[in-house]
Amino acid sequence: MTPLPPGSTIGILGGGQLGRMLALAAAELGYRCHIYTPEHDSPASHVAAATTIAAYEDETALTGFATSVDIVTYEFENVPAATAALLAGLTLVAPSATVLGVAQDRVREKDFVAALPGSVPPYRAVASLAELEAAVAEIGAPAILKTRRMGYDGKGQARLKTAADCAEAWAALRGVPAILEGFVPFEREVSVLVVRGWNGDMAHYGPVENSHDDGILSVSRVPATVSPAVTEQAVALARRIAGALDYVGVLGVEMFVVGDTVLFNEMAPRVHNSGHWTTEGAVVSQFENHIRAICGLPLGCTDTVGRVEMRNLIGEDALRWHDLLSDPQARLHLYGKADARPGRKMGHVTYVQRD
Ligand code: AMP
C-alpha cells in the first residue's frame, strides 16, 4: 500500500486507554486521530484531534466518521460485525473486518488456531445445558465455561470443579452461547505481541510473562522466565497466527505454558495491555508500531532495552500517584479516568532496568 503521509487522519474505534496511547504515538509521527466512541469524556478523546460520540450502530454517524478519516483501526474489538463491514465499504480498515469476526468469538478463534495447526486446550462449543453436560462428559473436569463473545478481564466465566457444577455454571452465564475449555494447570501465562505490515513484514515483542489478579492483568515482565524452547514455540505460534490471518497492525496472543509446551488461550486484534511496557522498555513501542503498520510505514525495532516490569494500577491503586512518583525510576501513566472504581484500569507504571 502507498504509505499514508503524516498529516493524514487515523480513525480509532473506541475511546479507552489503548486509543489514548495510540493517539499519542500517532501524534508523534505527525498524524491526527479521530476517536469514535459512545462514551462521553473518554480517555482517548482527551488527546485526540476530533471525537465523534455516537453508538456503534449509528449508520449516519459512522458514515460521517468514515468519510472524515484516511484509515480506521480499533482499540476496542467488540464492535458489531455490521459496523466493521459498513466502515470497510467506505474506507481502509485495519485489521480487517474478517479478522475481527474471528477474534470476537472464542470458538472461532480456537477453531482457527487449531487448524493452523496450533496447540489449544480441549474445548467444545455449547449452546444449552444438555450440550454443556455432554461437553463435560467428553472433556472432563475441572473446566471453565466462558461466553463466546464479549468476555474480557475474566468476565463472563464460570469454573466447574466437577460435572455436578453444570447447572450452576450454565445459569451463571445466563444461557448465552458459550465455550467449555479444559482447565489448564499452567505454570505461567505469557503473551507475544506481533506487529505485521501490509507487505507481510513482521516483528514481535515477548514472550512477556503475565500475572493476573481476579482475572485482570496485574503485572507483566520481560524477559519471561521460560526456556528457549518455550520462547521459540510461543513466538512461532503468534507469528503463524498473524500470517494466516493476513493481519495488519499489532496482534496480542495470550498463551499458557505447561512444562515445555505452549497452549493458545486467546488473541486480541489490537494493541495489548501486556505490551504497555514497550513505551519505555522497547526501542519502538507497540503503539507506534501499530500506527506504522496500518499506515504502511517501515516497522520499528522491537528490541527491549533492559529488564522491564509493568504494573497495572487498578481502581484505587491509582490514587497512590504521588508515592509512585517518589521513585525517580518509575514511569507513570494515568488514563484520565475520573472515577477510580474497583476493577477499573486507571493507569500503569513501568520500571526499566537498563542493560
Ligand atoms: P481469558 O479471559 O480467557 O484470558 O481468561 C482470564 C484468565 O483466566 C486467564 O488469564 C487465566 O488466568 C484463566 N484461565 C482462562 N482460561 C483458562 C483455562 N482453560 N485453564 C486455566 N486457566 C484459565
XYZ file of C-alpha atoms and ligand atoms in Angstrom:
378
model
C 0.000 0.000 0.000
C 1.107 3.593 -0.578
C 2.177 4.966 2.803
C -0.261 7.405 4.373
C 1.657 10.669 4.663
C 1.982 12.472 8.004
C -0.930 14.905 8.321
C -3.407 12.121 7.430
C -6.186 11.287 9.879
C -6.473 7.935 11.610
C -9.917 6.945 12.858
C -9.950 4.869 16.055
C -12.997 2.886 17.142
C -13.145 3.001 20.930
C -12.218 5.724 23.371
C -10.323 3.894 26.131
C -6.712 3.988 27.282
C -5.492 1.957 24.307
C -6.911 4.605 21.984
C -5.312 7.290 24.118
C -1.850 5.708 23.827
C -2.337 5.070 20.086
C -3.333 8.706 19.547
C -0.268 9.935 21.457
C 2.031 7.735 19.352
C 0.276 8.820 16.144
C 0.712 12.485 17.076
C 4.468 11.960 17.434
C 4.557 10.784 13.817
C 2.550 13.808 12.682
C -0.850 12.087 12.269
C -4.180 13.324 13.577
C -6.604 10.953 15.306
C -10.390 10.962 15.242
C -11.964 8.855 18.018
C -15.360 7.174 17.602
C -16.923 6.134 20.901
C -20.323 6.006 22.574
C -18.691 7.321 25.755
C -18.561 10.944 26.943
C -15.281 12.282 28.344
C -13.325 9.220 27.171
C -9.560 8.816 27.864
C -8.704 8.857 24.141
C -10.790 11.944 23.400
C -8.613 13.993 25.800
C -5.614 13.667 23.475
C -7.210 13.390 20.014
C -7.814 15.989 17.300
C -11.500 15.047 16.953
C -14.109 12.816 18.604
C -17.484 11.524 17.450
C -19.719 10.435 20.315
C -22.303 8.030 18.902
C -23.500 4.430 19.147
C -21.661 1.714 17.179
C -24.973 1.077 15.380
C -25.469 4.714 14.269
C -25.027 4.410 10.486
C -25.197 8.140 9.810
C -22.516 8.910 12.385
C -20.361 6.003 11.155
C -20.608 7.210 7.554
C -19.602 10.760 8.572
C -16.686 9.315 10.567
C -15.506 7.071 7.719
C -15.507 9.922 5.216
C -13.532 12.207 7.554
C -10.608 9.800 8.070
C -7.979 8.120 5.853
C -7.989 4.766 7.661
C -9.885 3.157 10.531
C -8.421 0.974 13.271
C -9.672 -0.362 16.606
C -8.753 -0.060 20.221
C -11.895 -1.988 21.184
C -12.681 -5.167 19.269
C -16.221 -5.853 20.382
C -17.865 -3.574 17.857
C -20.722 -5.194 15.922
C -19.638 -7.027 12.754
C -22.062 -4.830 10.768
C -20.204 -1.715 11.975
C -16.869 -3.035 10.734
C -18.445 -4.137 7.430
C -20.047 -0.719 6.865
C -16.758 1.072 7.552
C -14.822 -1.328 5.318
C -17.146 -0.393 2.449
C -16.242 3.286 2.856
C -12.569 3.429 3.809
C -9.463 1.369 4.609
C -9.874 -0.713 7.779
C -7.002 -2.452 9.589
C -7.014 -5.037 10.971
C -9.731 -6.308 8.620
C -13.385 -6.917 9.465
C -12.749 -10.641 8.808
C -10.026 -10.767 11.471
C -12.361 -9.030 13.887
C -15.012 -11.686 13.286
C -12.545 -14.458 14.186
C -11.098 -12.732 17.259
C -14.502 -11.729 18.686
C -15.623 -15.309 19.096
C -13.751 -17.694 21.401
C -14.906 -20.731 19.418
C -13.957 -19.307 16.015
C -10.525 -18.195 17.256
C -9.795 -21.634 18.743
C -11.037 -23.382 15.564
C -8.760 -21.096 13.545
C -5.675 -21.742 15.668
C -6.323 -25.491 15.987
C -6.467 -25.724 12.156
C -3.086 -23.984 11.628
C -2.167 -26.311 13.378
C -1.547 -24.814 16.813
C -1.978 -26.343 20.277
C -5.163 -25.325 22.081
C -6.675 -26.690 25.301
C -9.569 -29.142 24.753
C -12.746 -27.142 24.037
C -16.358 -27.537 22.879
C -18.945 -25.000 21.757
C -22.022 -25.255 23.993
C -25.443 -23.701 23.426
C -27.583 -25.471 26.042
C -27.314 -27.152 29.430
C -27.578 -30.554 27.725
C -24.637 -29.662 25.435
C -22.662 -28.461 28.453
C -23.252 -31.766 30.234
C -22.180 -33.677 27.134
C -19.068 -31.483 26.782
C -18.045 -32.047 30.428
C -18.509 -35.766 29.934
C -16.060 -35.606 26.988
C -13.501 -33.076 28.229
C -13.705 -33.861 31.944
C -13.482 -31.543 34.946
C -12.171 -29.200 36.185
C -13.123 -26.953 33.290
C -14.014 -23.340 32.542
C -17.180 -22.156 30.855
C -16.797 -18.830 29.036
C -19.140 -16.709 26.965
C -18.218 -16.981 23.273
C -18.372 -13.200 22.890
C -17.725 -10.017 24.840
C -15.631 -11.630 27.581
C -12.687 -9.662 28.936
C -10.641 -9.463 32.139
C -12.063 -12.797 33.324
C -15.674 -11.575 32.989
C -18.298 -13.932 31.592
C -16.625 -17.046 33.019
C -17.682 -19.808 35.412
C -15.453 -22.561 36.767
C -16.650 -26.138 37.089
C -14.874 -28.248 39.703
C -16.914 -31.345 38.868
C -19.661 -32.395 36.454
C -22.152 -31.622 39.228
C -21.486 -27.884 38.696
C -23.007 -27.793 35.180
C -26.402 -26.327 36.055
C -24.915 -23.626 38.273
C -22.293 -22.641 35.673
C -24.858 -22.576 32.865
C -27.161 -20.351 34.977
C -24.234 -18.034 35.866
C -23.666 -17.304 32.156
C -27.422 -16.725 31.698
C -27.767 -19.133 28.823
C -25.697 -17.214 26.232
C -23.692 -19.195 23.622
C -20.553 -20.417 25.361
C -17.373 -22.434 25.112
C -16.244 -25.079 27.584
C -12.474 -25.332 27.996
C -10.495 -27.919 29.882
C -8.753 -26.339 32.870
C -5.060 -25.910 32.026
C -2.726 -26.481 35.004
C -0.325 -23.866 33.680
C 2.953 -22.814 35.276
C 2.958 -19.429 33.601
C 0.938 -17.202 31.336
C 2.782 -15.469 28.529
C 1.894 -13.258 25.611
C 3.575 -12.393 22.358
C 2.693 -9.193 20.522
C 3.197 -9.443 16.793
C 3.223 -6.442 14.507
C 2.643 -7.079 10.807
C 2.572 -4.661 7.901
C 0.509 -4.664 4.679
C 3.550 -6.106 2.873
C 3.806 -9.056 5.298
C 6.819 -7.731 7.229
C 6.642 -8.904 10.839
C 8.289 -8.175 14.170
C 7.362 -9.179 17.705
C 7.693 -8.360 21.396
C 7.996 -11.062 24.026
C 7.250 -13.587 25.279
C 6.009 -11.389 28.113
C 5.266 -13.081 31.444
C 1.894 -12.057 32.866
C 0.286 -12.407 36.305
C -3.405 -11.833 36.901
C -5.473 -10.899 39.932
C -9.166 -11.791 39.772
C -8.831 -12.348 36.010
C -7.353 -8.849 35.467
C -3.765 -8.422 34.286
C -1.724 -7.228 37.232
C 1.979 -7.440 36.282
C 3.879 -8.011 33.017
C 7.600 -8.789 32.962
C 10.238 -9.193 30.284
C 12.167 -11.259 29.717
C 9.819 -14.078 30.714
C 11.352 -16.858 32.801
C 10.787 -19.557 30.185
C 13.065 -21.967 28.350
C 14.411 -21.218 24.877
C 12.101 -23.991 23.582
C 9.031 -22.250 25.045
C 10.155 -18.897 23.664
C 10.568 -20.400 20.215
C 7.144 -22.088 20.278
C 5.333 -19.017 21.632
C 6.867 -16.694 19.063
C 6.344 -19.158 16.214
C 2.672 -19.676 17.106
C 1.933 -15.960 17.391
C 3.659 -15.198 14.094
C 1.917 -18.104 12.356
C -1.467 -16.768 13.523
C -0.694 -13.232 12.311
C 0.463 -14.537 8.944
C -2.521 -16.859 8.474
C -4.932 -14.005 9.282
C -3.106 -11.723 6.809
C -3.092 -9.414 9.789
C -2.189 -5.720 9.667
C -1.280 -3.939 12.919
C -0.466 -5.274 16.399
C -1.971 -8.607 17.454
C -1.818 -9.767 21.095
C -1.638 -13.543 21.573
C -2.073 -14.967 25.084
C -0.753 -18.431 25.855
C -0.371 -20.882 28.728
C 2.943 -22.586 29.469
C 2.768 -26.175 30.717
C 6.219 -27.749 31.035
C 7.882 -27.241 27.677
C 4.588 -26.825 25.845
C 2.717 -23.705 24.818
C -1.086 -23.707 24.528
C -3.085 -20.937 22.858
C -5.549 -19.099 25.140
C -6.841 -16.103 23.215
C -5.945 -13.313 20.832
C -6.726 -9.603 20.829
C -6.826 -7.830 17.443
C -5.287 -4.634 18.825
C -2.505 -3.285 20.981
C -2.437 -5.197 24.248
C -2.170 -4.407 27.947
C 0.766 -6.812 28.286
C 2.669 -4.558 25.852
C 2.309 -1.265 27.701
C 5.894 -1.537 28.925
C 7.118 -1.105 25.342
C 6.694 2.678 25.601
C 9.826 2.827 27.762
C 11.156 -0.730 27.530
C 11.491 -1.204 23.766
C 13.215 0.793 21.063
C 9.849 1.440 19.344
C 6.600 0.910 21.275
C 3.673 -1.331 20.317
C 1.579 1.830 19.884
C 3.959 3.440 17.413
C 4.432 0.141 15.590
C 0.671 -0.312 15.247
C 0.429 3.147 13.685
C 3.451 2.443 11.444
C 1.963 -0.888 10.326
C -1.519 0.371 9.432
C -0.140 3.497 7.726
C 2.221 1.456 5.546
C 5.433 2.786 7.129
C 8.507 0.633 7.832
C 8.174 -1.239 11.153
C 10.324 -0.049 14.042
C 12.786 -2.098 16.077
C 11.068 -4.162 18.802
C 14.213 -4.921 20.839
C 13.942 -4.432 24.586
C 16.301 -2.003 26.292
C 16.647 -3.972 29.550
C 14.650 -5.898 32.147
C 11.191 -4.425 32.406
C 8.233 -4.651 34.767
C 4.828 -3.075 34.170
C 2.252 -2.881 36.961
C -1.362 -2.054 36.262
C -2.995 0.468 38.564
C -6.463 -0.895 39.233
C -9.143 1.150 40.995
C -7.751 2.988 43.999
C -4.129 1.928 43.226
C -4.050 4.999 41.013
C -4.649 7.310 43.992
C -1.048 6.478 45.021
C 0.298 8.532 42.120
C 2.358 10.789 44.376
C 4.010 7.867 46.216
C 4.708 6.074 42.944
C 6.440 9.146 41.570
C 8.712 9.346 44.610
C 10.721 6.564 42.900
C 12.555 8.508 40.194
C 12.827 5.332 38.069
C 9.044 4.911 37.877
C 7.356 5.918 34.623
C 3.738 6.659 35.498
C 0.868 6.625 33.000
C -2.602 7.717 34.123
C -5.514 7.413 31.738
C -7.501 10.480 32.820
C -10.450 8.460 34.172
C -12.362 10.400 36.811
C -13.834 7.550 38.807
C -11.439 5.012 40.447
C -13.991 2.179 40.600
C -12.811 -1.254 41.849
C -11.531 -3.400 38.981
C -11.158 -0.420 36.618
C -7.831 0.016 34.811
C -6.819 3.564 35.807
C -3.172 3.629 34.768
C 0.090 1.708 34.839
C 3.635 2.172 35.999
C 6.733 0.873 34.245
C 10.206 0.173 35.653
C 13.129 -0.398 33.304
C 16.461 -1.765 34.473
C 18.693 -0.896 31.545
C 21.143 -3.450 30.133
P -9.300 -15.176 29.487
O -10.253 -14.012 29.546
O -9.772 -16.288 28.634
O -7.895 -14.760 29.159
O -9.222 -15.739 30.984
C -8.796 -14.949 32.077
C -7.845 -15.749 32.953
O -8.479 -16.934 33.455
C -6.613 -16.250 32.208
O -5.631 -15.254 32.138
C -6.213 -17.434 33.085
O -5.537 -16.993 34.243
C -7.537 -18.024 33.480
N -7.950 -19.058 32.501
C -8.646 -18.841 31.354
N -8.821 -19.992 30.667
C -8.229 -20.961 31.378
C -8.059 -22.384 31.190
N -8.585 -23.034 30.118
N -7.369 -23.060 32.140
C -6.860 -22.424 33.226
N -6.992 -21.105 33.465
C -7.659 -20.372 32.555
